[in-house]
mmCIF file of C-alpha atoms and ligand atoms in Angstrom:
data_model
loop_
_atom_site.group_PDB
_atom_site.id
_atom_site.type_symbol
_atom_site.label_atom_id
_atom_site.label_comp_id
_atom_site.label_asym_id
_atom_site.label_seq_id
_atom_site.Cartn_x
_atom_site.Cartn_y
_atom_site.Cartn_z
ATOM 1 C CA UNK A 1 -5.219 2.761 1.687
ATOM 2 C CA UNK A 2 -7.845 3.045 -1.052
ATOM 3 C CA UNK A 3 -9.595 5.822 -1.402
ATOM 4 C CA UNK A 4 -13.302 5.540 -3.297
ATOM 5 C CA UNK A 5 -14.306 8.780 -5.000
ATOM 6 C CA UNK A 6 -18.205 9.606 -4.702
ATOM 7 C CA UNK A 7 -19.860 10.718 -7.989
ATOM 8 C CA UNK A 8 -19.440 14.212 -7.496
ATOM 9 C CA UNK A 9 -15.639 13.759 -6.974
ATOM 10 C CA UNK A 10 -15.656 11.717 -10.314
ATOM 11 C CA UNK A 11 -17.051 14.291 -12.190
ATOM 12 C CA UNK A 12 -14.310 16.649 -11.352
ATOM 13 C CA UNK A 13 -11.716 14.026 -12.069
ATOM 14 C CA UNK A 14 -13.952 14.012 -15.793
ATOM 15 C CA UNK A 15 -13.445 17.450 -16.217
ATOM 16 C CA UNK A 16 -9.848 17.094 -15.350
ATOM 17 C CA UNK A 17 -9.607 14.164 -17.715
ATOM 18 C CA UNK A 18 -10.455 16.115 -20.673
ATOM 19 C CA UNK A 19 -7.354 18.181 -20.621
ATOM 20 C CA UNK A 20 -5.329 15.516 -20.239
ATOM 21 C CA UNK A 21 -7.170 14.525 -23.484
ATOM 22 C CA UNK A 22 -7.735 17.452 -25.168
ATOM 23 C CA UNK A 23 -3.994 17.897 -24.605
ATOM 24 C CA UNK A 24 -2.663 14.552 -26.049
ATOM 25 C CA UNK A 25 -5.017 14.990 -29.260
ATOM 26 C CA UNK A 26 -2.888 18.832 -29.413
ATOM 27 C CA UNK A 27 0.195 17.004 -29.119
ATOM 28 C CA UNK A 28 -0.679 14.561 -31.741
ATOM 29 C CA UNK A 29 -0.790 16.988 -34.307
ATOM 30 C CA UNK A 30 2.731 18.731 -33.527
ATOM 31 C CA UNK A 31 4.409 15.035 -33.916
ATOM 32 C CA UNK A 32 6.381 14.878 -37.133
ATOM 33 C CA UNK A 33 10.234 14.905 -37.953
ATOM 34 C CA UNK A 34 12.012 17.653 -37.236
ATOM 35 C CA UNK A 35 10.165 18.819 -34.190
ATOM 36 C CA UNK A 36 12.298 18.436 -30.919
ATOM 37 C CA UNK A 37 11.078 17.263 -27.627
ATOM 38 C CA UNK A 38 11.096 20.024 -25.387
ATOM 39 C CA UNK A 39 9.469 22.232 -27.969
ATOM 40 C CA UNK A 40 6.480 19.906 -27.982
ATOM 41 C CA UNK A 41 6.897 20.137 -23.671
ATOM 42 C CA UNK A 42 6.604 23.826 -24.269
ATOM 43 C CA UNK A 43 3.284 22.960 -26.422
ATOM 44 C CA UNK A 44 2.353 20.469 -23.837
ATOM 45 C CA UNK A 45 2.861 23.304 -20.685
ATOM 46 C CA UNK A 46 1.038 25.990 -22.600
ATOM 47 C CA UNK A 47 -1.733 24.015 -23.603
ATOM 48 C CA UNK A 48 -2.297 22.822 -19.840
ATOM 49 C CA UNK A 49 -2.187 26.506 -18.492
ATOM 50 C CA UNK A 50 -4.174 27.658 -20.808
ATOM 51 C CA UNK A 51 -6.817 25.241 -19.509
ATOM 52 C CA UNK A 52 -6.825 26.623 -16.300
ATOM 53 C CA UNK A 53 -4.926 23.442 -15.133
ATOM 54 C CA UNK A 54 -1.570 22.708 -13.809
ATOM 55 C CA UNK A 55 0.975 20.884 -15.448
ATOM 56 C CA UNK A 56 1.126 17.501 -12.793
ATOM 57 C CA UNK A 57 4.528 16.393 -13.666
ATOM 58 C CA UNK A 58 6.670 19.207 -13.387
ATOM 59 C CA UNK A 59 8.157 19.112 -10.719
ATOM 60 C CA UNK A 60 7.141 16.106 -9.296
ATOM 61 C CA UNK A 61 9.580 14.198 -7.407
ATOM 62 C CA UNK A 62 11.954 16.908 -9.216
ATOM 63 C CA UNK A 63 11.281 16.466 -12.957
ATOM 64 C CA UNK A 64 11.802 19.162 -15.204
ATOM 65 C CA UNK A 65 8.636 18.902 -17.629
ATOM 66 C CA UNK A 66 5.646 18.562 -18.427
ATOM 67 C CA UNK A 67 5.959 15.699 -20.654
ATOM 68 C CA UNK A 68 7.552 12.566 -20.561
ATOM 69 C CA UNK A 69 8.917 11.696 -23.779
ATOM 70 C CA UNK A 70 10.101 8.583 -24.432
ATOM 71 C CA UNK A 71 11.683 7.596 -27.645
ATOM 72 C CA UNK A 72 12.384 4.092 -29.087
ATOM 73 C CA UNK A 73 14.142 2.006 -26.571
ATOM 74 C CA UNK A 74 12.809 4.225 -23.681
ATOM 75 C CA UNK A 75 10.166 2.882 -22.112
ATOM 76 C CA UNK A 76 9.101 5.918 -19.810
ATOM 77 C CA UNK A 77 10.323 8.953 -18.140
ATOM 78 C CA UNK A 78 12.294 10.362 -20.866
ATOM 79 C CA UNK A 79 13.141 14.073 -20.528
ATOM 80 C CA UNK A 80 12.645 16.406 -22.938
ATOM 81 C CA UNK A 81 15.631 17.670 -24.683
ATOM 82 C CA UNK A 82 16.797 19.761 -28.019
ATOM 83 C CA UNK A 83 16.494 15.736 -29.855
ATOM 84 C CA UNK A 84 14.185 16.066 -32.893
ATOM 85 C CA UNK A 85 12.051 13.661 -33.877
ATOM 86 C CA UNK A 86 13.126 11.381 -36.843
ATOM 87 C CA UNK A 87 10.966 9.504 -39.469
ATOM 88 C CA UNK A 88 10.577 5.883 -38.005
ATOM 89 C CA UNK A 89 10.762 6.536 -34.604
ATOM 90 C CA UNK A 90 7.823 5.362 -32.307
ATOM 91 C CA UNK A 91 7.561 8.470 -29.106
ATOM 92 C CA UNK A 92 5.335 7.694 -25.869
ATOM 93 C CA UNK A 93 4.059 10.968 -24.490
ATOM 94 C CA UNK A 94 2.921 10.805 -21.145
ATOM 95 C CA UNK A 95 1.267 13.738 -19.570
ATOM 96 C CA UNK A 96 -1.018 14.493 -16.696
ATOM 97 C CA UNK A 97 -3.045 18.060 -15.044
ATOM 98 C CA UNK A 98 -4.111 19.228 -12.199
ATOM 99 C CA UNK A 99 -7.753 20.897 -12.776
ATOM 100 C CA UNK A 100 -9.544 22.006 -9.060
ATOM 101 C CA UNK A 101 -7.219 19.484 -7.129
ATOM 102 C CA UNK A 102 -8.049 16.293 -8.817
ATOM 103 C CA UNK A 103 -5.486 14.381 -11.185
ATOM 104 C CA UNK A 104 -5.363 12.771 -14.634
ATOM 105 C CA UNK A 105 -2.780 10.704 -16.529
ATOM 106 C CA UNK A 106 -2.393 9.381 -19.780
ATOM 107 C CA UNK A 107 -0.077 8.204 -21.933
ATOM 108 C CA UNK A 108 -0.028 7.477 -26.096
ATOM 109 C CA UNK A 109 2.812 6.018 -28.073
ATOM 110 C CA UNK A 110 2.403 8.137 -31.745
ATOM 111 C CA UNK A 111 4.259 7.272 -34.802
ATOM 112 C CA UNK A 112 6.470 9.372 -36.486
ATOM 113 C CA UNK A 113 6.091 9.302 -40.339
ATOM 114 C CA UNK A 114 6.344 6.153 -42.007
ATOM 115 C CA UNK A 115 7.196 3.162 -39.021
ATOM 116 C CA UNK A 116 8.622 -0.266 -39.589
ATOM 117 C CA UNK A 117 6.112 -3.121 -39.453
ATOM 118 C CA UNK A 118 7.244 -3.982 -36.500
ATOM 119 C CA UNK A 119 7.207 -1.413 -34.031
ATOM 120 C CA UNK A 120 3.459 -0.679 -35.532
ATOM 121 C CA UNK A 121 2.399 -3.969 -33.812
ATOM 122 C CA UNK A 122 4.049 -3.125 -31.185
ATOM 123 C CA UNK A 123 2.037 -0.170 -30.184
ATOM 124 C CA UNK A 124 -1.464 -1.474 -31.408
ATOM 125 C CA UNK A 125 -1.252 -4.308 -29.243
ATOM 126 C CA UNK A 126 -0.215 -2.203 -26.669
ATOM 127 C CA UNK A 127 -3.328 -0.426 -26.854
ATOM 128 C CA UNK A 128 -5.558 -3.015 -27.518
ATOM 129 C CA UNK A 129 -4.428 -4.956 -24.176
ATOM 130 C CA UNK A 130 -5.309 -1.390 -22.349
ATOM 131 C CA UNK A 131 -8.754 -2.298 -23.228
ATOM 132 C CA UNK A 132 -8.603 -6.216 -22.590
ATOM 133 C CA UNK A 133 -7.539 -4.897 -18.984
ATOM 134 C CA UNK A 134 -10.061 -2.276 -18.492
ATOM 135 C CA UNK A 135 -13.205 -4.958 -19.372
ATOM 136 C CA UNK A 136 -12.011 -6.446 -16.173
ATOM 137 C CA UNK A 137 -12.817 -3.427 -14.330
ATOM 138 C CA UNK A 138 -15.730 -4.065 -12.945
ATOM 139 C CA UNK A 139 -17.327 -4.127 -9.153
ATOM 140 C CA UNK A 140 -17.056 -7.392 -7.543
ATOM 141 C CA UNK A 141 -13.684 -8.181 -9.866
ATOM 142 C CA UNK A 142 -10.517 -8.435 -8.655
ATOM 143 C CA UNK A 143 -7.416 -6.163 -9.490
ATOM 144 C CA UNK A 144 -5.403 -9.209 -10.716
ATOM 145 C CA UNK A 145 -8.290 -9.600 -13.222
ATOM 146 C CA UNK A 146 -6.758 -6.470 -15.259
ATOM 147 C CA UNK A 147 -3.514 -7.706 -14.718
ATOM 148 C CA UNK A 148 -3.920 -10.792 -15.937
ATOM 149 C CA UNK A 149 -6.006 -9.424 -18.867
ATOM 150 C CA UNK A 150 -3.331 -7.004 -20.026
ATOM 151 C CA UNK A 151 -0.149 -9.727 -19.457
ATOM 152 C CA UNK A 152 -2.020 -12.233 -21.660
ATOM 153 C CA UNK A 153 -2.724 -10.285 -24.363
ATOM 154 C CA UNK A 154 0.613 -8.963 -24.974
ATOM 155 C CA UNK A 155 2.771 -12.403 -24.182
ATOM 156 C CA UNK A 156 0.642 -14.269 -26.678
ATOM 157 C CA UNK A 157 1.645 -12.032 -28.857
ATOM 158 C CA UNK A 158 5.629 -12.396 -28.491
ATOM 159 C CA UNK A 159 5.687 -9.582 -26.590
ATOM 160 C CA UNK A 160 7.293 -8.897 -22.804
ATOM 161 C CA UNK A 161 5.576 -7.162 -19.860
ATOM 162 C CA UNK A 162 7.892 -4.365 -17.784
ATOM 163 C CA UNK A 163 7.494 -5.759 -14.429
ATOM 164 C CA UNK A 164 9.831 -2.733 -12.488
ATOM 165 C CA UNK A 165 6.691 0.171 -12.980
ATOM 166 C CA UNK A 166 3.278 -0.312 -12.758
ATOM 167 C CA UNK A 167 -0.115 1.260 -12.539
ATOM 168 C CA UNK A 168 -1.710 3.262 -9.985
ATOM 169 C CA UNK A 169 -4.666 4.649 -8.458
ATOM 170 C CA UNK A 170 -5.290 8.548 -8.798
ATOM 171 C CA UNK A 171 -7.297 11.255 -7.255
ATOM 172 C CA UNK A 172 -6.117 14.322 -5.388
ATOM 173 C CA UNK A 173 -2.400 12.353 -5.155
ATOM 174 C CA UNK A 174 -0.903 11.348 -9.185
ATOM 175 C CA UNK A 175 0.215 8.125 -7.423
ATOM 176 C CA UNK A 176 -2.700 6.342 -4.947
ATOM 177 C CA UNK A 177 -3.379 2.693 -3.759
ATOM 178 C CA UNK A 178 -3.535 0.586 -5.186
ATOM 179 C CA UNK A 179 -0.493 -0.202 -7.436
ATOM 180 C CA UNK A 180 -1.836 -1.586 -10.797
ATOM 181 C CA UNK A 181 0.341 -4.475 -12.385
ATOM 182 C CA UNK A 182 0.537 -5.161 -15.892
ATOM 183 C CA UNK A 183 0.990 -9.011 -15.028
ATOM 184 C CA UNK A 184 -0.587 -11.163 -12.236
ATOM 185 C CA UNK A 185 -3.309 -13.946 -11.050
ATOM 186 C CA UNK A 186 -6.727 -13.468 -12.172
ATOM 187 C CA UNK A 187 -8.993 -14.071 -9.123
ATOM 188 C CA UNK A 188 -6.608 -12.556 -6.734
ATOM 189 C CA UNK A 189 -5.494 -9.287 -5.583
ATOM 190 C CA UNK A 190 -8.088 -6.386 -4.032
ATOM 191 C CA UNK A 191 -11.646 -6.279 -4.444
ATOM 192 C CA UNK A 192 -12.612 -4.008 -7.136
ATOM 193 C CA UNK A 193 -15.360 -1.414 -6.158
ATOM 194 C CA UNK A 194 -17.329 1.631 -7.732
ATOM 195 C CA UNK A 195 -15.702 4.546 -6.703
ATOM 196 C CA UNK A 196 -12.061 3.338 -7.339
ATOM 197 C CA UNK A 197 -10.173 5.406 -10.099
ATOM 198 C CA UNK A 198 -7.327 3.665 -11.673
ATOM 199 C CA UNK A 199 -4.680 4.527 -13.968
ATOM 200 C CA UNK A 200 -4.159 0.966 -15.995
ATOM 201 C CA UNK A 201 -0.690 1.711 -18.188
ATOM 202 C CA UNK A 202 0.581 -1.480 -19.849
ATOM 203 C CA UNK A 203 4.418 -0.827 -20.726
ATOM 204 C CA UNK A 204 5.165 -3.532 -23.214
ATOM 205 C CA UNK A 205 8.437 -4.434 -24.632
ATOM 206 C CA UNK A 206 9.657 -5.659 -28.237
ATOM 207 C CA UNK A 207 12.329 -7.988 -26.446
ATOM 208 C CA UNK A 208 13.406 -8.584 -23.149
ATOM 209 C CA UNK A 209 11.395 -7.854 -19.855
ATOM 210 C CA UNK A 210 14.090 -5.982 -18.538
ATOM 211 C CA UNK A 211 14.732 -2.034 -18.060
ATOM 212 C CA UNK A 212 17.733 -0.343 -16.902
ATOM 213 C CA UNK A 213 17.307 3.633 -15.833
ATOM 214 C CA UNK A 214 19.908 5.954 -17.665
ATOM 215 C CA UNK A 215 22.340 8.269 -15.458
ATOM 216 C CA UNK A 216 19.872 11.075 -15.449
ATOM 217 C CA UNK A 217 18.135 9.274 -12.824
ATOM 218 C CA UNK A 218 14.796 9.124 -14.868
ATOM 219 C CA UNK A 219 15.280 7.813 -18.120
ATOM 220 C CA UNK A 220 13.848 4.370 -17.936
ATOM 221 C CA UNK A 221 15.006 1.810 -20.952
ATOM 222 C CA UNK A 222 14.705 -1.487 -22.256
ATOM 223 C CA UNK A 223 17.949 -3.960 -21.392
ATOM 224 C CA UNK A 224 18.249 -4.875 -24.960
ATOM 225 C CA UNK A 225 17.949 -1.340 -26.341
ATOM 226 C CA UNK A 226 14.917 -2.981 -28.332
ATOM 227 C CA UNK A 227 11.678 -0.707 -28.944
ATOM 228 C CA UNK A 228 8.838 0.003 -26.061
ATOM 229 C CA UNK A 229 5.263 1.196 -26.203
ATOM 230 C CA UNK A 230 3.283 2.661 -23.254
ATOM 231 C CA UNK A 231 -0.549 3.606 -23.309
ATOM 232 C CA UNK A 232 -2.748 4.810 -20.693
ATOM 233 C CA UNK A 233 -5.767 6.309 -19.507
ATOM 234 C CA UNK A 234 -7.009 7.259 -16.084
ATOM 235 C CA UNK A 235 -10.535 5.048 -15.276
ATOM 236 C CA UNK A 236 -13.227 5.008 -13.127
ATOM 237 C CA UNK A 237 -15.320 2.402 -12.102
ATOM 238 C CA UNK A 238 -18.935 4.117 -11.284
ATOM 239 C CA UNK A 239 -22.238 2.430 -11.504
ATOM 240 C CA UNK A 240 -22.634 2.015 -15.057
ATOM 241 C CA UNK A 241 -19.371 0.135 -14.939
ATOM 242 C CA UNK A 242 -15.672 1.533 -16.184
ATOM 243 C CA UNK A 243 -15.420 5.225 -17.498
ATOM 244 C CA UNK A 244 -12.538 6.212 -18.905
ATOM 245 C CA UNK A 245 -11.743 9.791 -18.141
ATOM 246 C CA UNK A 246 -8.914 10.361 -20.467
ATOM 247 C CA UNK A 247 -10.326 9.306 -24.045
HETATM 248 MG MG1 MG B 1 0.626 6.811 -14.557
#
Protein backbone atom coordinates (compact mmCIF):
# COMPACT_ATOMS: atom_id res chain seq x y z
CA UNK A 1 0.00 0.00 0.00
CA UNK A 2 0.99 3.59 -0.80
CA UNK A 3 1.09 5.86 1.60
CA UNK A 4 0.69 9.86 0.47
CA UNK A 5 2.40 12.22 2.91
CA UNK A 6 0.38 15.61 3.54
CA UNK A 7 2.52 18.80 3.40
CA UNK A 8 3.21 18.97 6.88
CA UNK A 9 4.60 15.37 6.87
CA UNK A 10 6.83 16.48 3.85
CA UNK A 11 8.31 19.12 5.57
CA UNK A 12 9.61 16.89 8.25
CA UNK A 13 10.86 14.42 5.70
CA UNK A 14 12.78 18.06 4.33
CA UNK A 15 14.25 18.58 7.46
CA UNK A 16 15.28 15.01 7.64
CA UNK A 17 16.61 15.26 4.12
CA UNK A 18 19.11 17.78 4.94
CA UNK A 19 21.16 15.55 7.10
CA UNK A 20 21.21 13.05 4.84
CA UNK A 21 22.69 15.92 2.73
CA UNK A 22 24.53 17.82 4.90
CA UNK A 23 26.08 14.45 5.74
CA UNK A 24 27.10 13.24 2.20
CA UNK A 25 28.66 16.85 1.41
CA UNK A 26 30.84 15.93 5.12
CA UNK A 27 31.70 12.75 3.69
CA UNK A 28 32.80 14.18 0.47
CA UNK A 29 35.47 16.00 1.91
CA UNK A 30 37.06 12.99 4.03
CA UNK A 31 37.30 10.92 0.53
CA UNK A 32 40.91 10.69 -0.55
CA UNK A 33 43.55 7.76 -0.55
CA UNK A 34 44.56 6.51 2.39
CA UNK A 35 41.41 6.94 4.37
CA UNK A 36 39.70 3.50 5.22
CA UNK A 37 36.08 2.77 5.11
CA UNK A 38 34.93 2.32 8.45
CA UNK A 39 36.79 5.40 9.58
CA UNK A 40 34.69 7.46 7.19
CA UNK A 41 31.41 5.15 8.85
CA UNK A 42 32.69 6.49 12.11
CA UNK A 43 32.55 10.15 10.38
CA UNK A 44 29.32 9.21 8.82
CA UNK A 45 27.70 7.93 12.56
CA UNK A 46 29.02 10.97 14.35
CA UNK A 47 27.94 13.38 11.98
CA UNK A 48 24.26 11.86 12.05
CA UNK A 49 24.13 11.95 15.97
CA UNK A 50 25.32 14.98 16.17
CA UNK A 51 22.30 16.12 14.15
CA UNK A 52 20.00 14.94 16.50
CA UNK A 53 19.20 12.07 14.01
CA UNK A 54 19.63 8.42 13.96
CA UNK A 55 21.82 6.59 11.87
CA UNK A 56 18.86 4.49 9.56
CA UNK A 57 21.03 1.73 8.44
CA UNK A 58 22.60 0.38 11.33
CA UNK A 59 21.13 -2.16 12.20
CA UNK A 60 18.69 -2.60 9.77
CA UNK A 61 17.89 -5.99 8.75
CA UNK A 62 21.27 -6.59 10.86
CA UNK A 63 23.90 -4.38 9.17
CA UNK A 64 26.69 -3.20 11.01
CA UNK A 65 27.01 0.59 9.77
CA UNK A 66 26.06 3.45 9.00
CA UNK A 67 27.34 3.59 5.59
CA UNK A 68 27.28 1.49 2.77
CA UNK A 69 30.41 1.62 0.98
CA UNK A 70 30.76 0.23 -2.09
CA UNK A 71 33.97 0.14 -3.97
CA UNK A 72 34.63 -0.56 -7.70
CA UNK A 73 32.92 -3.69 -8.73
CA UNK A 74 30.43 -3.40 -5.78
CA UNK A 75 27.45 -2.15 -6.70
CA UNK A 76 25.78 -1.64 -3.15
CA UNK A 77 25.79 -2.80 0.33
CA UNK A 78 29.39 -2.92 0.90
CA UNK A 79 30.48 -2.99 4.56
CA UNK A 80 32.80 -0.94 5.94
CA UNK A 81 36.07 -2.42 6.75
CA UNK A 82 39.94 -1.41 7.70
CA UNK A 83 40.28 -1.18 3.29
CA UNK A 84 41.69 2.28 2.46
CA UNK A 85 40.81 4.04 -0.27
CA UNK A 86 43.22 3.99 -3.32
CA UNK A 87 43.82 6.66 -6.09
CA UNK A 88 41.50 5.52 -9.05
CA UNK A 89 38.96 3.93 -7.31
CA UNK A 90 35.28 5.13 -7.85
CA UNK A 91 33.29 4.55 -3.89
CA UNK A 92 29.30 4.79 -3.70
CA UNK A 93 28.34 5.96 -0.24
CA UNK A 94 24.96 5.35 0.63
CA UNK A 95 23.56 6.69 3.80
CA UNK A 96 20.22 7.48 5.31
CA UNK A 97 18.73 9.24 9.08
CA UNK A 98 16.14 9.09 11.05
CA UNK A 99 15.18 12.85 12.20
CA UNK A 100 11.49 12.91 14.35
CA UNK A 101 10.45 9.46 12.75
CA UNK A 102 10.61 10.26 9.14
CA UNK A 103 13.39 8.74 6.72
CA UNK A 104 15.88 9.88 4.08
CA UNK A 105 18.24 8.09 1.68
CA UNK A 106 20.78 8.97 -0.61
CA UNK A 107 23.43 7.73 -2.28
CA UNK A 108 26.70 9.45 -4.32
CA UNK A 109 29.41 7.61 -6.16
CA UNK A 110 32.76 10.13 -5.39
CA UNK A 111 36.00 9.76 -7.09
CA UNK A 112 39.04 9.10 -5.52
CA UNK A 113 42.00 11.20 -6.87
CA UNK A 114 42.71 11.07 -10.37
CA UNK A 115 39.93 8.30 -12.16
CA UNK A 116 40.26 6.59 -15.49
CA UNK A 117 38.16 8.05 -18.29
CA UNK A 118 36.08 5.52 -18.07
CA UNK A 119 34.68 4.97 -14.84
CA UNK A 120 34.19 9.05 -14.88
CA UNK A 121 31.41 8.44 -17.48
CA UNK A 122 30.30 5.99 -15.72
CA UNK A 123 29.19 7.90 -12.74
CA UNK A 124 28.09 11.19 -14.59
CA UNK A 125 25.71 9.38 -16.54
CA UNK A 126 24.64 7.76 -13.65
CA UNK A 127 23.66 10.91 -12.23
CA UNK A 128 22.42 12.56 -15.03
CA UNK A 129 19.75 9.62 -15.69
CA UNK A 130 18.70 10.31 -11.79
CA UNK A 131 17.44 13.48 -13.15
CA UNK A 132 16.01 12.19 -16.63
CA UNK A 133 13.91 9.90 -14.13
CA UNK A 134 12.88 12.41 -11.66
CA UNK A 135 11.33 14.93 -14.68
CA UNK A 136 8.93 12.09 -14.96
CA UNK A 137 7.77 12.59 -11.56
CA UNK A 138 4.98 14.31 -11.89
CA UNK A 139 1.03 13.91 -10.81
CA UNK A 140 -0.98 12.22 -13.35
CA UNK A 141 2.45 10.23 -14.64
CA UNK A 142 3.00 6.89 -14.28
CA UNK A 143 5.84 5.11 -12.21
CA UNK A 144 7.11 3.29 -15.36
CA UNK A 145 7.60 6.84 -16.73
CA UNK A 146 10.85 7.16 -14.35
CA UNK A 147 11.74 3.85 -15.13
CA UNK A 148 11.76 4.09 -18.46
CA UNK A 149 13.46 7.54 -18.27
CA UNK A 150 16.38 6.31 -16.19
CA UNK A 151 16.85 2.71 -18.37
CA UNK A 152 17.08 4.79 -21.58
CA UNK A 153 19.44 7.08 -20.67
CA UNK A 154 21.97 4.78 -19.41
CA UNK A 155 21.55 1.81 -22.26
CA UNK A 156 22.05 4.39 -24.97
CA UNK A 157 24.92 5.03 -23.51
CA UNK A 158 26.55 1.36 -23.48
CA UNK A 159 25.72 1.04 -20.20
CA UNK A 160 23.60 -1.94 -18.21
CA UNK A 161 20.73 -1.45 -15.72
CA UNK A 162 20.91 -3.79 -12.26
CA UNK A 163 17.59 -5.31 -12.50
CA UNK A 164 17.94 -7.55 -8.86
CA UNK A 165 17.48 -3.99 -6.49
CA UNK A 166 15.44 -1.27 -7.09
CA UNK A 167 13.93 1.88 -5.75
CA UNK A 168 11.52 2.51 -3.13
CA UNK A 169 9.11 4.64 -1.51
CA UNK A 170 10.05 6.19 2.02
CA UNK A 171 8.44 7.79 4.95
CA UNK A 172 8.28 6.58 8.53
CA UNK A 173 9.48 2.85 6.98
CA UNK A 174 13.31 3.21 4.81
CA UNK A 175 11.61 0.73 2.42
CA UNK A 176 7.64 1.70 1.36
CA UNK A 177 5.40 0.93 -1.73
CA UNK A 178 5.97 1.26 -4.19
CA UNK A 179 9.17 -0.48 -5.48
CA UNK A 180 10.91 1.93 -7.97
CA UNK A 181 12.59 0.16 -11.08
CA UNK A 182 15.41 1.47 -12.86
CA UNK A 183 13.96 -0.16 -16.18
CA UNK A 184 10.32 -0.57 -17.39
CA UNK A 185 7.25 0.61 -19.80
CA UNK A 186 6.56 4.17 -19.93
CA UNK A 187 2.75 4.57 -19.65
CA UNK A 188 2.37 1.74 -17.28
CA UNK A 189 2.81 0.97 -13.76
CA UNK A 190 0.95 3.11 -10.68
CA UNK A 191 -0.50 6.38 -10.94
CA UNK A 192 1.80 8.96 -9.74
CA UNK A 193 0.25 11.43 -7.15
CA UNK A 194 1.31 14.52 -4.92
CA UNK A 195 2.03 13.28 -1.73
CA UNK A 196 4.10 10.18 -2.85
CA UNK A 197 7.85 10.30 -1.68
CA UNK A 198 10.15 8.20 -3.66
CA UNK A 199 13.61 7.18 -3.43
CA UNK A 200 14.65 6.89 -7.41
CA UNK A 201 18.40 5.09 -7.21
CA UNK A 202 19.61 4.07 -10.68
CA UNK A 203 22.45 1.33 -10.11
CA UNK A 204 24.20 1.25 -13.43
CA UNK A 205 26.81 -1.10 -14.53
CA UNK A 206 30.09 -0.75 -16.79
CA UNK A 207 29.38 -4.38 -18.23
CA UNK A 208 27.07 -6.96 -17.64
CA UNK A 209 23.52 -6.60 -16.00
CA UNK A 210 24.27 -9.12 -13.64
CA UNK A 211 25.20 -9.03 -9.72
CA UNK A 212 26.20 -11.77 -7.55
CA UNK A 213 26.10 -11.03 -3.48
CA UNK A 214 29.52 -11.91 -1.73
CA UNK A 215 29.52 -14.51 1.33
CA UNK A 216 28.96 -11.78 3.82
CA UNK A 217 25.47 -11.90 2.87
CA UNK A 218 25.41 -8.12 1.85
CA UNK A 219 28.01 -7.31 -0.42
CA UNK A 220 26.26 -6.92 -3.69
CA UNK A 221 28.69 -7.08 -7.02
CA UNK A 222 28.78 -6.94 -10.58
CA UNK A 223 29.10 -10.67 -12.42
CA UNK A 224 31.96 -9.47 -14.43
CA UNK A 225 33.83 -7.80 -11.57
CA UNK A 226 33.51 -4.63 -13.96
CA UNK A 227 32.94 -1.07 -12.22
CA UNK A 228 29.30 0.19 -10.79
CA UNK A 229 27.90 3.58 -9.94
CA UNK A 230 24.83 4.24 -7.72
CA UNK A 231 23.17 7.76 -7.09
CA UNK A 232 20.20 8.70 -5.24
CA UNK A 233 18.06 11.07 -3.63
CA UNK A 234 14.85 10.76 -1.69
CA UNK A 235 11.84 12.93 -3.74
CA UNK A 236 8.69 14.23 -3.24
CA UNK A 237 6.13 14.99 -5.50
CA UNK A 238 4.04 18.09 -3.84
CA UNK A 239 2.12 20.66 -5.71
CA UNK A 240 4.74 22.55 -7.29
CA UNK A 241 5.83 19.28 -8.82
CA UNK A 242 9.09 16.99 -7.67
CA UNK A 243 11.23 18.19 -4.61
CA UNK A 244 14.10 16.58 -3.95
CA UNK A 245 14.78 16.33 -0.28
CA UNK A 246 18.27 15.11 -0.32
CA UNK A 247 20.24 17.74 -2.58
MG1 LIG B 1 17.37 3.40 -1.13
Amino acid sequence: MITLKSPKEIGYMRRSGMVTRDLLLYLEEKIRPGVSTKKLDEFAYDFITRKGAKPSFLGYAGFPASICASIDEVVVHGIPSARRLEEGMIIGIDTGAILDGWQSDAARTFLVGEVSEEKRRLVETTRESFFKGVAEFRSGGRLGDISHAIQEYNEARGYSIVRDLVGHGIGREMHEDPNVPNFGRAGHGVRLSVGMVLAIEPMVNLGTWKVETLDDGWTCVTADRKPSAHYENTVALTENGAEILTL
